[in-house]
Short mmCIF file of C-alpha atoms and ligand atoms in Angstrom, two decimals:
data_model
loop_
_atom_site.label_atom_id
_atom_site.label_comp_id
_atom_site.label_asym_id
_atom_site.label_seq_id
_atom_site.Cartn_x
_atom_site.Cartn_y
_atom_site.Cartn_z
CA MET A 87 93.36 59.51 -143.84
CA MET A 88 95.33 62.25 -145.50
CA ASP A 89 95.30 65.60 -143.83
CA THR A 90 94.26 67.83 -146.69
CA ASN A 91 95.14 70.95 -144.77
CA LYS A 92 98.79 70.17 -144.96
CA SER A 93 101.01 70.48 -147.95
CA GLN A 94 103.05 67.43 -148.80
CA HIS A 95 106.26 69.24 -148.02
CA GLY A 96 105.51 70.03 -144.39
CA GLU A 97 104.71 73.45 -143.02
CA TRP A 98 106.37 76.51 -141.60
CA SER A 99 106.81 76.08 -137.89
CA SER A 100 105.01 79.34 -137.25
CA ARG A 101 103.77 82.57 -138.74
CA PHE A 102 107.04 84.17 -137.71
CA ALA A 103 109.01 81.61 -139.65
CA PHE A 104 106.94 82.28 -142.73
CA ILE A 105 107.42 86.02 -142.42
CA MET A 106 111.15 85.53 -142.02
CA ALA A 107 111.36 83.27 -145.04
CA ALA A 108 109.19 85.47 -147.22
CA THR A 109 111.21 88.51 -146.14
CA GLY A 110 114.33 86.52 -146.84
CA SER A 111 113.12 85.88 -150.35
CA ALA A 112 112.08 89.49 -150.88
CA VAL A 113 115.10 91.22 -149.37
CA GLY A 114 118.17 90.58 -151.43
CA LEU A 115 120.33 92.01 -154.16
CA GLY A 116 117.18 93.60 -155.57
CA ASN A 117 117.03 95.98 -152.62
CA ILE A 118 120.67 96.69 -151.96
CA TRP A 119 122.32 96.31 -155.36
CA LYS A 120 119.60 96.84 -157.96
CA PHE A 121 117.31 99.45 -156.42
CA PRO A 122 120.05 102.07 -155.93
CA TYR A 123 121.58 101.59 -159.35
CA ILE A 124 118.35 101.71 -161.33
CA THR A 125 117.19 104.67 -159.24
CA GLY A 126 120.43 106.37 -160.24
CA GLU A 127 119.95 105.48 -163.90
CA ASN A 128 116.35 106.69 -163.91
CA GLY A 129 116.87 110.07 -162.32
CA GLY A 130 115.92 109.60 -158.64
CA GLY A 131 112.82 110.96 -156.85
CA ALA A 132 110.12 110.60 -159.50
CA PHE A 133 111.23 107.05 -160.19
CA VAL A 134 111.17 106.24 -156.47
CA LEU A 135 107.67 107.65 -156.16
CA VAL A 136 106.39 105.56 -159.06
CA TYR A 137 108.11 102.54 -157.55
CA LEU A 138 106.35 103.08 -154.22
CA LEU A 139 102.99 103.40 -155.96
CA CYS A 140 103.65 100.18 -157.86
CA VAL A 141 104.40 98.34 -154.62
CA LEU A 142 101.27 99.65 -152.96
CA LEU A 143 98.70 99.35 -155.73
CA VAL A 144 100.03 96.44 -157.75
CA GLY A 145 102.65 94.59 -155.70
CA ILE A 146 100.76 94.07 -152.45
CA PRO A 147 97.45 92.90 -154.03
CA ILE A 148 99.30 90.53 -156.36
CA MET A 149 101.45 89.22 -153.54
CA MET A 150 98.29 88.42 -151.60
CA ALA A 151 96.86 86.72 -154.67
CA GLU A 152 99.98 84.69 -155.31
CA THR A 153 100.25 83.54 -151.69
CA MET A 154 96.59 82.64 -151.76
CA LEU A 155 96.88 80.58 -154.94
CA GLY A 156 99.82 78.74 -153.43
CA ARG A 157 98.06 77.95 -150.19
CA ARG A 158 94.99 76.70 -151.99
CA GLY A 159 96.88 74.68 -154.58
CA ARG A 160 99.54 73.31 -152.24
CA LYS A 161 101.89 72.02 -154.95
CA ASN A 162 104.58 73.17 -157.33
CA PRO A 163 103.37 76.10 -159.46
CA ILE A 164 102.38 73.96 -162.45
CA ASP A 165 100.32 71.45 -160.47
CA THR A 166 98.94 74.23 -158.31
CA MET A 167 97.60 75.92 -161.39
CA ILE A 168 96.20 72.62 -162.67
CA ASN A 169 94.48 71.96 -159.32
CA LEU A 170 93.06 75.43 -158.98
CA ASN A 171 91.93 75.42 -162.52
CA THR A 172 90.03 72.20 -162.05
CA GLU A 173 88.39 73.73 -159.01
CA ALA A 174 87.43 76.86 -160.93
CA ALA A 175 86.60 75.01 -164.16
CA GLY A 176 88.82 77.40 -166.11
CA ASP A 177 90.87 76.98 -169.25
CA ALA A 178 93.56 74.28 -169.15
CA ASN A 179 96.19 76.65 -170.51
CA TRP A 180 96.57 78.27 -167.08
CA ARG A 181 99.14 75.61 -166.28
CA TYR A 182 101.59 77.44 -168.54
CA LEU A 183 101.58 80.22 -166.01
CA GLY A 184 103.34 77.79 -163.70
CA SER A 185 105.88 76.82 -166.35
CA ALA A 186 106.63 80.41 -167.31
CA GLY A 187 107.31 81.19 -163.69
CA ILE A 188 109.74 78.32 -163.30
CA ILE A 189 111.65 79.53 -166.34
CA ALA A 190 111.71 83.14 -165.13
CA GLY A 191 113.09 82.12 -161.74
CA PHE A 192 115.70 80.05 -163.40
CA LEU A 193 116.81 82.86 -165.74
CA ILE A 194 117.00 85.31 -162.86
CA LEU A 195 118.98 82.89 -160.72
CA SER A 196 121.59 82.55 -163.47
CA TYR A 197 122.69 86.17 -163.16
CA TYR A 198 121.72 86.59 -159.52
CA SER A 199 124.38 84.09 -158.59
CA VAL A 200 127.05 85.98 -160.52
CA ILE A 201 126.27 89.26 -158.77
CA ALA A 202 126.04 87.55 -155.38
CA GLY A 203 129.47 86.19 -156.23
CA TRP A 204 130.74 89.76 -156.50
CA ALA A 205 129.55 90.34 -152.95
CA GLY A 206 131.43 87.19 -151.92
CA ALA A 207 134.61 88.46 -153.53
CA TYR A 208 134.17 91.78 -151.74
CA VAL A 209 134.15 90.01 -148.36
CA ILE A 210 137.73 89.00 -149.08
CA LYS A 211 138.66 92.41 -150.47
CA ALA A 212 137.29 94.06 -147.33
CA PHE A 213 139.15 91.55 -145.17
CA THR A 214 142.50 92.08 -146.86
CA GLY A 215 142.24 95.85 -146.52
CA SER A 216 141.71 96.70 -150.21
CA PHE A 217 139.43 99.61 -149.32
CA PHE A 218 141.84 101.26 -146.91
CA SER A 219 141.63 105.07 -147.41
CA ALA A 220 140.14 104.46 -150.84
CA ASP A 221 138.77 107.32 -152.91
CA ALA A 222 136.37 107.14 -155.85
CA THR A 223 139.12 106.53 -158.40
CA ALA A 224 140.57 103.69 -156.37
CA THR A 225 137.27 101.87 -155.79
CA LYS A 226 136.34 102.22 -159.44
CA ALA A 227 139.68 100.79 -160.54
CA LEU A 228 139.30 97.95 -158.04
CA PHE A 229 135.87 97.09 -159.39
CA ASP A 230 136.82 97.42 -163.06
CA ASN A 231 139.82 95.16 -162.57
CA PHE A 232 137.74 92.62 -160.76
CA ILE A 233 134.98 92.28 -163.35
CA ALA A 234 137.54 92.19 -166.15
CA SER A 235 138.61 88.75 -164.91
CA PRO A 236 136.26 85.95 -166.01
CA MET A 237 138.09 83.42 -163.83
CA GLN A 238 137.45 85.36 -160.65
CA LEU A 239 133.81 85.89 -161.52
CA ILE A 240 133.37 82.21 -162.38
CA PHE A 241 135.02 81.15 -159.16
CA TRP A 242 132.67 83.21 -156.98
CA HIS A 243 129.63 82.36 -159.10
CA THR A 244 130.43 78.68 -158.53
CA VAL A 245 130.86 79.11 -154.79
CA PHE A 246 127.52 80.86 -154.54
CA MET A 247 125.62 78.37 -156.67
CA VAL A 248 127.01 75.42 -154.71
CA ALA A 249 125.98 77.09 -151.46
CA THR A 250 122.46 77.59 -152.83
CA MET A 251 122.25 73.96 -153.89
CA LEU A 252 123.45 72.72 -150.51
CA ILE A 253 120.88 74.75 -148.60
CA VAL A 254 118.00 73.71 -150.84
CA MET A 255 119.04 70.06 -150.61
CA ARG A 256 118.57 70.10 -146.88
CA GLY A 257 114.89 70.83 -147.37
CA ILE A 258 112.36 73.31 -146.20
CA SER A 259 112.44 73.40 -142.43
CA HIS A 260 116.13 72.88 -141.80
CA GLY A 261 117.71 74.69 -144.68
CA LEU A 262 115.48 77.66 -145.23
CA GLU A 263 114.14 78.62 -141.86
CA LYS A 264 117.27 78.43 -139.81
CA SER A 265 119.52 80.30 -142.16
CA VAL A 266 117.11 83.16 -142.69
CA ARG A 267 116.21 83.77 -139.10
CA PHE A 268 119.39 85.37 -137.98
CA MET A 269 120.62 86.91 -141.21
CA MET A 270 117.86 89.47 -141.68
CA PRO A 271 118.11 91.33 -138.38
CA CYS A 272 121.90 91.52 -138.66
CA LEU A 273 121.75 93.00 -142.13
CA PHE A 274 119.25 95.57 -140.99
CA GLY A 275 121.45 96.63 -138.09
CA LEU A 276 124.45 97.09 -140.35
CA MET A 277 122.46 99.21 -142.76
CA ILE A 278 121.43 101.52 -139.92
CA LEU A 279 125.06 101.86 -138.99
CA LEU A 280 125.99 102.74 -142.55
CA LEU A 281 123.20 105.28 -142.60
CA ALA A 282 124.70 106.91 -139.52
CA TYR A 283 127.96 107.24 -141.42
CA ALA A 284 126.26 108.56 -144.56
CA MET A 285 124.61 111.26 -142.45
CA THR A 286 128.01 112.61 -141.49
CA THR A 287 129.11 113.08 -145.11
CA LYS A 288 128.77 116.40 -146.87
CA GLY A 289 126.56 115.07 -149.65
CA TYR A 290 123.85 113.77 -147.31
CA PHE A 291 121.21 116.35 -148.16
CA GLN A 292 122.00 116.19 -151.84
CA GLY A 293 121.50 112.43 -151.64
CA LEU A 294 118.19 112.89 -149.83
CA HIS A 295 117.08 115.41 -152.41
CA PHE A 296 118.00 113.09 -155.27
CA LEU A 297 116.10 110.19 -153.70
CA PHE A 298 112.95 111.98 -152.62
CA TYR A 299 112.48 115.10 -154.71
CA PRO A 300 110.36 114.04 -157.70
CA ASP A 301 111.47 115.71 -160.91
CA PHE A 302 108.94 114.38 -163.38
CA SER A 303 110.82 115.69 -166.37
CA LYS A 304 113.23 112.80 -165.77
CA LEU A 305 110.53 110.17 -165.97
CA THR A 306 110.12 108.25 -169.23
CA GLY A 307 107.78 105.45 -170.23
CA LYS A 308 110.68 103.09 -169.93
CA SER A 309 111.47 104.19 -166.39
CA VAL A 310 107.87 103.54 -165.38
CA LEU A 311 108.19 100.02 -166.77
CA VAL A 312 111.48 99.57 -164.92
CA ALA A 313 109.84 100.78 -161.68
CA LEU A 314 107.00 98.30 -162.13
CA GLY A 315 109.43 95.53 -162.94
CA GLN A 316 111.44 96.39 -159.85
CA ALA A 317 108.34 96.16 -157.67
CA PHE A 318 107.84 92.61 -158.93
CA PHE A 319 111.51 91.73 -158.70
CA SER A 320 112.00 93.12 -155.23
CA LEU A 321 108.91 91.48 -153.77
CA GLY A 322 109.80 88.29 -155.61
CA LEU A 323 106.46 88.16 -157.41
CA GLY A 324 105.14 86.75 -160.60
CA MET A 325 107.13 83.56 -160.94
CA GLY A 326 105.78 81.13 -158.41
CA ALA A 327 108.27 81.57 -155.57
CA VAL A 328 105.65 83.24 -153.42
CA MET A 329 103.20 80.58 -154.55
CA ILE A 330 105.53 77.87 -153.31
CA TYR A 331 106.05 79.63 -150.00
CA GLY A 332 102.30 80.06 -149.73
CA ALA A 333 101.95 76.30 -150.10
CA TYR A 334 103.81 75.91 -146.83
CA LEU A 335 101.67 78.49 -145.02
CA PRO A 336 99.36 77.17 -142.28
CA LYS A 337 95.64 77.77 -142.86
CA GLU A 338 95.04 79.99 -139.88
CA VAL A 339 97.63 82.62 -140.77
CA SER A 340 96.33 85.90 -142.23
CA ILE A 341 97.62 86.38 -145.76
CA ALA A 342 96.90 90.11 -145.79
CA LYS A 343 98.79 90.89 -142.60
CA THR A 344 101.84 88.84 -143.46
CA THR A 345 101.96 90.30 -146.97
CA VAL A 346 101.88 93.86 -145.70
CA ILE A 347 104.62 93.15 -143.18
CA VAL A 348 106.85 91.55 -145.81
CA ALA A 349 106.26 94.31 -148.37
CA ALA A 350 106.92 97.01 -145.78
CA ALA A 351 110.17 95.39 -144.66
CA ASP A 352 111.28 94.98 -148.26
CA THR A 353 110.57 98.59 -149.14
CA LEU A 354 112.25 99.85 -146.00
CA VAL A 355 115.47 98.02 -146.81
CA ALA A 356 115.50 99.37 -150.37
CA LEU A 357 114.98 102.94 -149.18
CA LEU A 358 117.65 102.47 -146.53
CA ALA A 359 120.06 101.30 -149.21
CA GLY A 360 119.27 104.40 -151.25
CA LEU A 361 119.75 106.61 -148.19
CA VAL A 362 123.20 105.15 -147.70
CA ILE A 363 124.36 105.07 -151.32
CA PHE A 364 123.34 108.47 -152.71
CA PRO A 365 124.93 110.65 -150.03
CA LEU A 366 128.16 108.76 -150.72
CA VAL A 367 127.72 109.18 -154.47
CA PHE A 368 127.42 112.96 -154.13
CA SER A 369 129.99 113.36 -151.37
CA TYR A 370 132.67 111.62 -153.38
CA GLY A 371 131.79 112.92 -156.81
CA LEU A 372 130.61 109.63 -158.27
CA ASN A 373 128.10 109.27 -161.07
CA PRO A 374 124.62 108.20 -159.87
CA SER A 375 124.06 106.36 -163.14
CA ALA A 376 127.22 104.26 -162.86
CA GLY A 377 125.15 101.09 -163.40
CA PRO A 378 125.51 97.64 -161.84
CA GLY A 379 128.81 98.53 -160.18
CA LEU A 380 127.29 101.39 -158.16
CA ILE A 381 127.30 99.84 -154.68
CA PHE A 382 130.67 98.20 -155.29
CA GLU A 383 132.15 101.59 -156.12
CA THR A 384 130.49 103.62 -153.36
CA LEU A 385 130.31 101.48 -150.23
CA PRO A 386 134.03 100.60 -150.15
CA ILE A 387 134.78 104.33 -149.89
CA ALA A 388 132.71 104.44 -146.71
CA PHE A 389 134.35 101.32 -145.34
CA GLY A 390 137.81 102.61 -146.25
CA ASN A 391 137.32 105.89 -144.43
CA MET A 392 135.05 105.30 -141.45
CA PRO A 393 136.32 104.19 -138.04
CA GLY A 394 136.08 100.41 -137.76
CA GLY A 395 135.31 100.32 -141.47
CA TRP A 396 137.43 97.24 -142.01
CA LEU A 397 135.25 95.13 -139.74
CA PHE A 398 131.97 96.65 -140.93
CA GLY A 399 132.99 96.10 -144.53
CA VAL A 400 133.63 92.42 -143.92
CA LEU A 401 130.36 92.03 -142.02
CA PHE A 402 128.33 93.98 -144.56
CA PHE A 403 129.39 91.92 -147.54
CA ILE A 404 128.90 88.69 -145.60
CA MET A 405 125.37 89.80 -144.78
CA LEU A 406 124.76 90.76 -148.39
CA VAL A 407 125.77 87.25 -149.46
CA PHE A 408 123.38 85.81 -146.89
CA ALA A 409 120.54 88.06 -148.06
CA ALA A 410 121.25 86.92 -151.60
CA LEU A 411 121.25 83.27 -150.50
CA SER A 412 117.84 83.55 -148.89
CA SER A 413 116.58 84.94 -152.22
CA SER A 414 118.37 82.48 -154.46
CA ILE A 415 116.86 79.54 -152.60
CA ALA A 416 113.46 81.04 -153.43
CA LEU A 417 114.42 81.44 -157.07
CA ILE A 418 115.49 77.82 -157.45
CA GLU A 419 112.77 76.23 -155.31
CA PRO A 420 109.98 76.22 -157.94
CA ALA A 421 112.21 74.36 -160.40
CA VAL A 422 113.35 71.93 -157.71
CA THR A 423 109.83 71.22 -156.47
CA TRP A 424 108.70 70.67 -160.03
CA LEU A 425 111.55 68.23 -160.75
CA ILE A 426 110.66 66.31 -157.59
CA GLU A 427 106.91 66.21 -158.05
CA CYS A 428 106.63 65.90 -161.83
CA LYS A 429 109.85 64.20 -162.85
CA GLY A 430 110.19 61.92 -159.86
CA LEU A 431 113.72 63.01 -158.95
CA SER A 432 115.07 62.92 -155.42
CA ARG A 433 115.58 66.31 -153.79
CA GLU A 434 119.35 65.94 -154.14
CA GLN A 435 119.13 65.09 -157.82
CA ALA A 436 116.69 67.91 -158.48
CA CYS A 437 118.95 70.46 -156.74
CA VAL A 438 122.03 69.32 -158.60
CA ARG A 439 120.37 69.49 -162.00
CA ALA A 440 118.61 72.80 -161.53
CA GLY A 441 121.73 74.34 -159.99
CA LEU A 442 124.05 73.09 -162.69
CA ALA A 443 121.84 74.37 -165.46
CA ALA A 444 121.49 77.81 -163.88
CA TRP A 445 125.25 77.86 -163.29
CA GLY A 446 125.90 77.17 -166.97
CA LEU A 447 123.57 79.90 -168.10
CA GLY A 448 125.22 82.25 -165.60
CA LEU A 449 128.39 82.11 -167.66
CA ALA A 450 126.64 84.33 -170.21
CA THR A 451 126.41 86.99 -167.51
CA VAL A 452 130.00 86.48 -166.44
CA PHE A 453 131.24 87.12 -169.97
CA SER A 454 128.89 90.06 -170.47
CA PHE A 455 131.18 92.04 -168.18
CA ASN A 456 134.41 91.16 -169.96
CA SER A 457 135.12 88.91 -172.98
CA TRP A 458 131.69 89.36 -174.56
CA SER A 459 131.00 92.92 -173.46
CA GLY A 460 131.07 93.97 -177.12
CA PHE A 461 128.46 91.40 -178.03
CA THR A 462 125.11 93.15 -177.83
CA ILE A 463 121.58 92.53 -179.03
CA PHE A 464 119.62 95.78 -179.54
CA GLY A 465 122.41 97.49 -177.64
CA ASN A 466 122.15 95.17 -174.61
CA THR A 467 124.69 92.71 -173.33
CA LEU A 468 123.40 89.22 -172.57
CA PHE A 469 123.21 90.11 -168.88
CA GLU A 470 121.19 93.24 -169.61
CA LEU A 471 118.94 91.30 -171.92
CA ILE A 472 118.19 88.53 -169.42
CA ASP A 473 117.63 91.09 -166.68
CA TYR A 474 115.41 93.27 -168.85
CA LEU A 475 113.30 90.43 -170.19
CA THR A 476 112.76 88.75 -166.84
CA ALA A 477 112.20 91.76 -164.57
CA ASN A 478 110.33 93.98 -166.99
CA PHE A 479 108.40 91.46 -169.07
CA MET A 480 108.17 87.97 -167.61
CA LEU A 481 107.47 88.97 -164.01
CA PRO A 482 104.85 91.66 -164.75
CA LEU A 483 103.15 89.36 -167.26
CA GLY A 484 103.22 86.53 -164.71
CA GLY A 485 101.75 88.99 -162.21
CA LEU A 486 99.08 90.03 -164.68
CA ALA A 487 98.12 86.41 -165.20
CA ILE A 488 98.01 85.82 -161.45
CA ALA A 489 95.79 88.88 -161.03
CA VAL A 490 93.43 87.79 -163.79
CA PHE A 491 93.26 84.25 -162.45
CA ALA A 492 92.71 85.29 -158.83
CA GLY A 493 90.30 88.08 -159.71
CA TRP A 494 88.29 86.64 -162.56
CA VAL A 495 88.74 82.89 -162.90
CA MET A 496 88.81 81.75 -159.32
CA LYS A 497 85.42 81.81 -157.65
CA PRO A 498 85.04 84.79 -155.31
CA ALA A 499 83.73 82.44 -152.63
CA HIS A 500 87.03 80.60 -152.73
CA SER A 501 89.30 83.64 -152.70
CA GLN A 502 87.21 85.13 -149.92
CA GLU A 503 87.46 81.98 -147.87
CA GLU A 504 91.21 81.74 -148.41
CA LEU A 505 92.00 85.40 -147.68
CA ALA A 506 89.61 85.43 -144.70
CA LEU A 507 89.71 89.20 -144.38
CA PRO A 508 87.99 90.47 -141.22
CA GLU A 509 85.96 93.18 -143.00
CA PRO A 510 83.90 92.70 -146.19
CA LEU A 511 85.16 96.12 -147.28
CA HIS A 512 88.77 94.93 -147.15
CA TYR A 513 87.91 92.09 -149.47
CA GLN A 514 86.15 94.46 -151.83
CA ILE A 515 89.17 96.75 -151.96
CA TRP A 516 91.44 93.82 -152.71
CA GLN A 517 89.08 92.51 -155.36
CA TRP A 518 88.86 95.90 -157.00
CA LEU A 519 92.64 96.29 -157.03
CA ILE A 520 93.25 92.80 -158.35
CA ARG A 521 90.50 92.89 -160.98
CA TYR A 522 90.97 96.36 -162.39
CA ILE A 523 93.86 98.39 -161.05
CA ALA A 524 96.68 95.84 -161.15
CA PRO A 525 95.88 94.47 -164.64
CA ALA A 526 95.26 97.96 -166.02
CA ALA A 527 98.52 99.28 -164.58
CA VAL A 528 100.57 96.45 -166.05
CA PHE A 529 98.82 96.76 -169.38
CA LEU A 530 99.16 100.54 -169.66
CA VAL A 531 102.79 100.49 -168.66
CA PHE A 532 103.46 97.92 -171.37
CA LEU A 533 101.67 99.84 -174.05
CA HIS A 534 103.55 102.94 -173.11
CA ALA A 535 106.90 101.20 -173.03
CA ILE A 536 106.47 99.67 -176.45
CA GLY A 537 105.50 103.06 -177.79
CA VAL A 538 101.79 102.53 -178.44
CA LEU A 539 100.69 105.10 -175.87
N1 LIG B 808 113.36 89.60 -154.33
C1 LIG B 808 114.72 89.20 -154.43
C2 LIG B 808 115.58 90.43 -154.40
O1 LIG B 808 115.08 91.52 -154.27
C3 LIG B 808 114.99 88.35 -155.63
C4 LIG B 808 113.97 87.30 -155.78
C5 LIG B 808 113.69 86.28 -154.94
C6 LIG B 808 113.04 87.20 -156.81
N2 LIG B 808 112.65 85.56 -155.39
C7 LIG B 808 112.22 86.10 -156.53
C8 LIG B 808 112.85 87.96 -157.93
C9 LIG B 808 111.20 85.76 -157.40
C10 LIG B 808 111.81 87.62 -158.78
C11 LIG B 808 110.99 86.54 -158.52
O2 LIG B 808 116.76 90.35 -154.48
#
C-alpha cells in the first residue's frame, strides 16, 4: 500500500534539515546584495520600516499558507494546485497559479545566476589582492571595468549555472541538505565579523541613522511596492519554491514555528548586511543609491583596509556564492520537478534543460550591464525590467493568489488540520491575516503604484 503521508520525492531527514533548507532558500543575494542597494535607492529608514511590516503582516502568513499548500498537495506546484483544487472543489484555473510560479522562478534564476557570478569573480579578485588598500575610487573602477566585459560575466554566469544544475541533479537529500547545512552558519559568522569592522569606522552612526531613522518624506508609492516585492523575494515566496519545500516536510512538524524561525533568520541577515554596508558607504563617501554595484563597491574597501582582510574577503565571497547556490536550487526546483512529473524526463535531463534555458535568458542580463545598456524599455534595461516584473508584480500576485486560495477556497477544516496550531486564537489570527490583511495590502500597494490611489 502506498504511504500517503509521504511525498514521492522522499522527505527531509528532520525538522532541522527543513529549516536549514528553507533558510538556505530565503537567505541569498536578496539579503546581502539586493536589500542594501534598494534600501539605498529608496531613502533608508522609512523603507526599512515598511519592509519589516510587509514581512510580518504579509510575508509570514503567506509563507505559512504556501508551505501548507505544498505539504497538502505533495507534488510540483501545478499538480499540487490541481490536487488541492479537486479537494476544495474550486475553479480549475487555479492550476495556472502553479505555472505562473514556475515561470517567475525561472525568470529570477536567469539574472540571479549572473549576479552570483559577480560574487564568484570577486572571490578571485579578493584572492589576488585586488582590494589591497583600495579606496572608493579604486573599488568603483574595479567594478565598472569588470561589468563592462561581457566575456567575464558570461564565464562566471556559466560556472554558477553549471554548479546549480549539478547540485539539483543529485536530488533532494544529498544535494540540497548537505550543502546548506554548513554554509549558513559560516556566512553568519563572517557577517558578524564585518559588523565589528564597520563599527570601528567613522560613519557607523550615520549608517545606523540612515538604516533606522524613518524619514517618511522619502517614501513614495513605488518604494512601498518595492518593499513589498522585496519581502516576497527575500522570503522566496509566491512562486512555488516554498510549496515544493513544503511537499518534503514531514506531517508532524509545526508549520508556524518553522516559518517564524526562517523569516526571522532571513530578516536578521538582511539587517546585518545593511548594518555593514551603510557605515562603509558614509565613511568612504560613497553614494547610498549606487544601485546593483553597491556591495561590490563598498565591501572591498573594508577587505582592503582591515587586518586579515585578504582572507576574510576570500571567505566572504565564497560564502556569498554558497548562499546564492542554496537559493538558486530553490528557484530551479519547481521547473525541474514539473519537467520530471509532467513531461516524464529524468532528473538529469530536466536539470540540463531548465538550466540551459535559464542560462540563455541570463545573457539578456549580462548585456544589460554593457553592450545593451543603452537599450531600455520605459527607461529600464532588460535586467531591470525582469527584476521589476518578477519581484514587484509576479511574486506579490502569486502571493495574493496563494492567500486567496488558502483563505477562501480551501476548506477551513483542511487548513486548520494542516497548520495544527495549538491555540484556536492563533488560527483565527492567521485566517484573518490571510483573508483580509495580506490580500488588501497587496491590492492597495498595487493600486497606489499604478497611480490609481
Ligand atoms: N530568497 C532568495 C534571496 O533572497 C531568492 C529566492 C530563492 C527566491 N527562492 C525564491 C526569490 C523564490 C523568489 C522566489 O536571495
